[in-house]
mmCIF file of C-alpha atoms in Angstrom:
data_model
loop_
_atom_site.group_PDB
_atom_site.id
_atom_site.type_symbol
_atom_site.label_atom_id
_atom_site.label_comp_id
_atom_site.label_asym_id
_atom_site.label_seq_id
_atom_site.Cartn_x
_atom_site.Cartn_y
_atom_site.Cartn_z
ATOM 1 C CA UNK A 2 -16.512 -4.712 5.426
ATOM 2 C CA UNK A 3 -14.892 -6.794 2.769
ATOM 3 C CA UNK A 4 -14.136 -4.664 -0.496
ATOM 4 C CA UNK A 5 -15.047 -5.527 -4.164
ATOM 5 C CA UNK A 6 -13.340 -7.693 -6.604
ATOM 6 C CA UNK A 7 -10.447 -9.995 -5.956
ATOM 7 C CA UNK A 8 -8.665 -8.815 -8.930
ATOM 8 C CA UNK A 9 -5.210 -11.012 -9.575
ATOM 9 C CA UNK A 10 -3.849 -11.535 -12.540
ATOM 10 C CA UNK A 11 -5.143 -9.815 -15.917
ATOM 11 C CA UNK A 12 -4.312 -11.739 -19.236
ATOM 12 C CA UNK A 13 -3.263 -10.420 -22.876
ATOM 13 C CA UNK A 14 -0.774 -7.269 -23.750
ATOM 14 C CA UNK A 15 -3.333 -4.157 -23.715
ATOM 15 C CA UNK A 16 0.114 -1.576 -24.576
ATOM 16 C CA UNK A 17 -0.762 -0.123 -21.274
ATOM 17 C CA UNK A 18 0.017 -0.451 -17.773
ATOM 18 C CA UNK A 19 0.065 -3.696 -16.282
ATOM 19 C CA UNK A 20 -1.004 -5.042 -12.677
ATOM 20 C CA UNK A 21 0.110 -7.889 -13.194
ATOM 21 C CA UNK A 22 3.788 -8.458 -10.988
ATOM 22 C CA UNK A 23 6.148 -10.131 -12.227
ATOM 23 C CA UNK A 24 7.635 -12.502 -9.380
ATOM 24 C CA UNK A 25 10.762 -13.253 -10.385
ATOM 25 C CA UNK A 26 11.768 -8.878 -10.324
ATOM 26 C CA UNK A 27 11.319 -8.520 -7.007
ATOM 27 C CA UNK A 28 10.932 -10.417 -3.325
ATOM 28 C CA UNK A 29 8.498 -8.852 -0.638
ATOM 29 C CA UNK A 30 11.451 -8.735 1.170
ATOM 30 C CA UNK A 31 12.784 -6.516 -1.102
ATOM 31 C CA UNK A 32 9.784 -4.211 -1.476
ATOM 32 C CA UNK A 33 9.878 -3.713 2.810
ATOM 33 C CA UNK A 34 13.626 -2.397 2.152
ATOM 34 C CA UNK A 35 12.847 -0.252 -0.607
ATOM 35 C CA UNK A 36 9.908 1.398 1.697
ATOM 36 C CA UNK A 37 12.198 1.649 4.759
ATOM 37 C CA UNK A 38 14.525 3.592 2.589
ATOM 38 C CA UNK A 39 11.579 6.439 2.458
ATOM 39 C CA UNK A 40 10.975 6.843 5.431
ATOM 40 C CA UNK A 41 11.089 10.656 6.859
ATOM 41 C CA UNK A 42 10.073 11.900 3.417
ATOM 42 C CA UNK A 43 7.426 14.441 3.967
ATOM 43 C CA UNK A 44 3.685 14.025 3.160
ATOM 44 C CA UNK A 45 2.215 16.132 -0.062
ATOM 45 C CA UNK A 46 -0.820 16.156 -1.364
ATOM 46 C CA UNK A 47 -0.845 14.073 -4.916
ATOM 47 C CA UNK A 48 3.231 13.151 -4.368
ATOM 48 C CA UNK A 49 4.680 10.842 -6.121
ATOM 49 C CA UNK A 50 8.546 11.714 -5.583
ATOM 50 C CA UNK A 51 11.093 10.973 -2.885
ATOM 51 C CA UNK A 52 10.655 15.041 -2.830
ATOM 52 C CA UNK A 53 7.308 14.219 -1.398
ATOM 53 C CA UNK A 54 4.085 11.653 -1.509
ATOM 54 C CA UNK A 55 0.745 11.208 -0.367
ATOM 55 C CA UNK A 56 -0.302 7.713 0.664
ATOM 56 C CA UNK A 57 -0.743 5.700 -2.809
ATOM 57 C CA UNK A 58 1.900 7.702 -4.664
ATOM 58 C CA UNK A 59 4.054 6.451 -1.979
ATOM 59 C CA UNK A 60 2.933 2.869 -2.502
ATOM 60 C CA UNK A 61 3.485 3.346 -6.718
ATOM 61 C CA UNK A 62 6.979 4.550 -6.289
ATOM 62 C CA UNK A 63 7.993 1.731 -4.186
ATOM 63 C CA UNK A 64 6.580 -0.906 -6.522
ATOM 64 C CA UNK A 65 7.284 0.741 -9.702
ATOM 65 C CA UNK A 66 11.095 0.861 -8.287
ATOM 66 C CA UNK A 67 10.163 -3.032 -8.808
ATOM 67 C CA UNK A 68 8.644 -2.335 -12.552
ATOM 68 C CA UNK A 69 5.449 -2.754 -11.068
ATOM 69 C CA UNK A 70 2.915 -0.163 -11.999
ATOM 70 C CA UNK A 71 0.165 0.252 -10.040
ATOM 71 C CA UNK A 72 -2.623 3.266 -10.191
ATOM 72 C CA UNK A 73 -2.186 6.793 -8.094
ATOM 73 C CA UNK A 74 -5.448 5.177 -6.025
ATOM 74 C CA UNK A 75 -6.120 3.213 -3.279
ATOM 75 C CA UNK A 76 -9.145 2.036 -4.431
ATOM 76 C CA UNK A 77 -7.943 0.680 -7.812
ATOM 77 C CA UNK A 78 -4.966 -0.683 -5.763
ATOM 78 C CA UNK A 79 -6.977 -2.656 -3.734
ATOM 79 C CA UNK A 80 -9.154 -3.878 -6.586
ATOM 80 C CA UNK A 81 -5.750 -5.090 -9.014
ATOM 81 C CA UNK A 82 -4.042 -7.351 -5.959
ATOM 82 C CA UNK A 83 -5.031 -10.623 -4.725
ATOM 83 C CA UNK A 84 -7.103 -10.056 -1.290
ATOM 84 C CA UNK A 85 -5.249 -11.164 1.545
ATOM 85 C CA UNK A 86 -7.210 -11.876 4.982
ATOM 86 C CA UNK A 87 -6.031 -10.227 7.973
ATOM 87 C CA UNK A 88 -4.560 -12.981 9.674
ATOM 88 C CA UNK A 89 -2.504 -14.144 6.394
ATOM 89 C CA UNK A 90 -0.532 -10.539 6.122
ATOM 90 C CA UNK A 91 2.752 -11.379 5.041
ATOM 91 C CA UNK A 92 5.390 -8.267 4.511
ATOM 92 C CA UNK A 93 4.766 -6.324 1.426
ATOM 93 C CA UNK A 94 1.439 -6.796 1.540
ATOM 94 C CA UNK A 95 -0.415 -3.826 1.217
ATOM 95 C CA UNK A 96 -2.971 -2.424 3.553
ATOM 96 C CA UNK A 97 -6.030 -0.378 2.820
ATOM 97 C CA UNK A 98 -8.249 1.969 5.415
ATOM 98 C CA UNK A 99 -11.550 3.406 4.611
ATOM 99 C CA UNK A 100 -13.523 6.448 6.416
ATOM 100 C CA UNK A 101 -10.556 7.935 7.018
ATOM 101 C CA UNK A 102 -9.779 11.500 5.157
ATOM 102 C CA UNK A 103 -13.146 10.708 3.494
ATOM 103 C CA UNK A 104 -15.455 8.306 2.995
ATOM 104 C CA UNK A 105 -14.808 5.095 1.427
ATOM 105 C CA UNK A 106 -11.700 3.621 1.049
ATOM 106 C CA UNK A 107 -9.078 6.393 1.405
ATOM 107 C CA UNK A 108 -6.164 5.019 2.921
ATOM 108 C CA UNK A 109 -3.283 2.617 1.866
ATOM 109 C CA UNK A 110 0.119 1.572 3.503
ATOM 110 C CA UNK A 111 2.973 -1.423 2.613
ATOM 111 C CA UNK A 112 2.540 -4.172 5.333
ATOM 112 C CA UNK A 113 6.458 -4.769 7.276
ATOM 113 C CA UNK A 114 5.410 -7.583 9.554
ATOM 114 C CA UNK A 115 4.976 -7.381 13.529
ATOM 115 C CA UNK A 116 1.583 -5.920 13.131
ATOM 116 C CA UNK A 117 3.588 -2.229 11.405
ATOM 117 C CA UNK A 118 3.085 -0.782 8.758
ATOM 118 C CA UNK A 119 4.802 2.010 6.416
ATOM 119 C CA UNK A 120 2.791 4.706 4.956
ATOM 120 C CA UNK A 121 2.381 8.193 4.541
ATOM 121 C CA UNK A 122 -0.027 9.580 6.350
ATOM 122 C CA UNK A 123 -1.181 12.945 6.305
ATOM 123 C CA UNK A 124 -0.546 16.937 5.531
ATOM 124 C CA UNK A 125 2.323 18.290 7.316
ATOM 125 C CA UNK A 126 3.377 14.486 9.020
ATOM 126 C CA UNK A 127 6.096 12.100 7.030
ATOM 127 C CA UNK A 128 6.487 8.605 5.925
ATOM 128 C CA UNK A 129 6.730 6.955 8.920
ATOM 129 C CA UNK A 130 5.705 3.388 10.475
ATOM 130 C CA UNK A 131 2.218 2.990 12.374
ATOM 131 C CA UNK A 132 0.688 0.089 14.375
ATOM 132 C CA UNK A 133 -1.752 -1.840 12.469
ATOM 133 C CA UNK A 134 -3.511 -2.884 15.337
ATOM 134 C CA UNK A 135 -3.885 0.709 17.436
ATOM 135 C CA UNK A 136 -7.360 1.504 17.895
ATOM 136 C CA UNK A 137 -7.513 4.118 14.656
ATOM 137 C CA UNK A 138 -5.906 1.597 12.134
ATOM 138 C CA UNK A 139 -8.375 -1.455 13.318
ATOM 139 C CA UNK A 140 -11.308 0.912 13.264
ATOM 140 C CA UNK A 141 -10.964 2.094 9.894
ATOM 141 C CA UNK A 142 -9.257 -1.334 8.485
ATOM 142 C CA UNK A 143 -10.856 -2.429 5.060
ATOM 143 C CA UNK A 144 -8.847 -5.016 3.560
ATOM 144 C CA UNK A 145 -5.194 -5.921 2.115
ATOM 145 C CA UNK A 146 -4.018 -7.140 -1.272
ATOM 146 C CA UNK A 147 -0.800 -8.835 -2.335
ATOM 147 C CA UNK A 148 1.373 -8.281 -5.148
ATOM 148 C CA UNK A 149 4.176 -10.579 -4.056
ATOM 149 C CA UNK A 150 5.008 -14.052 -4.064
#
């Protein structure tokens, strides 16, 4: 299932929050460290702190450490980025799962490379890496989007 729109870039200054990165703040390199740093923090329901974060407030707090906002949802997330097929994943991208808590697209996590993945996946688990390519993640796989160079 391929998603919706291909987003990308959105023109003009609206005052509000902006999509749209700004390549020369920040490397995917440097997103993949930032996300690395979280890791262990434990999962919570509508987090959006190193205190605690569900799986797209994880994903805002590691970009906006970039001073890139993106939406508290994995659907909008998806929507904003620039789809990225499969095959072309590149660390930093991010990855987005549908059918999973419910249905639709529910799920996102920050691409590392190697076929991982950081993310945080459910009540009473942590930020933690998991195998893009086990049998859950590919069965429930709806598409990536980049924000990165």
């Amino acid at each position: 299932s391929s998603g919706g729109s291909s987003g990308g870039s959105s023109g003009g200054s609206s005052g509000g929050s902006s999509y749209t990165p700004d390549y020369d703040s920040y490397s995917s390199s440097s997103i993949v460290s930032v996300a690395k740093q979280y890791l262990g923090v434990p999962y919570v329901w509508g987090g959006t702190s190193p205190s605690g974060f569900d799986c797209s407030g994880f994903v805002m707090y590691v970009f906006g450490a970039h001073g890139i906002t993106l939406p508290h949802n994995s659907r909008s997330m998806y929507s904003h980025g620039t789809a990225v097929a499969k095959k072309d994943l590149k660390p930093g991208d991010l990855v987005f799962f549908q059918n999973t808590y419910k249905a639709g697209l529910s799920h996102v996590g920050i691409y590392v490379g190697d076929g991982q993945f950081i993310h945080a996946p459910s009540s009473g688990r942590v930020v933690s890496y998991a195998d893009l390519n086990s049998d859950y993640y590919v069965a429930h796989y709806y598409g990536a989007a980049r924000y990165t160079k």
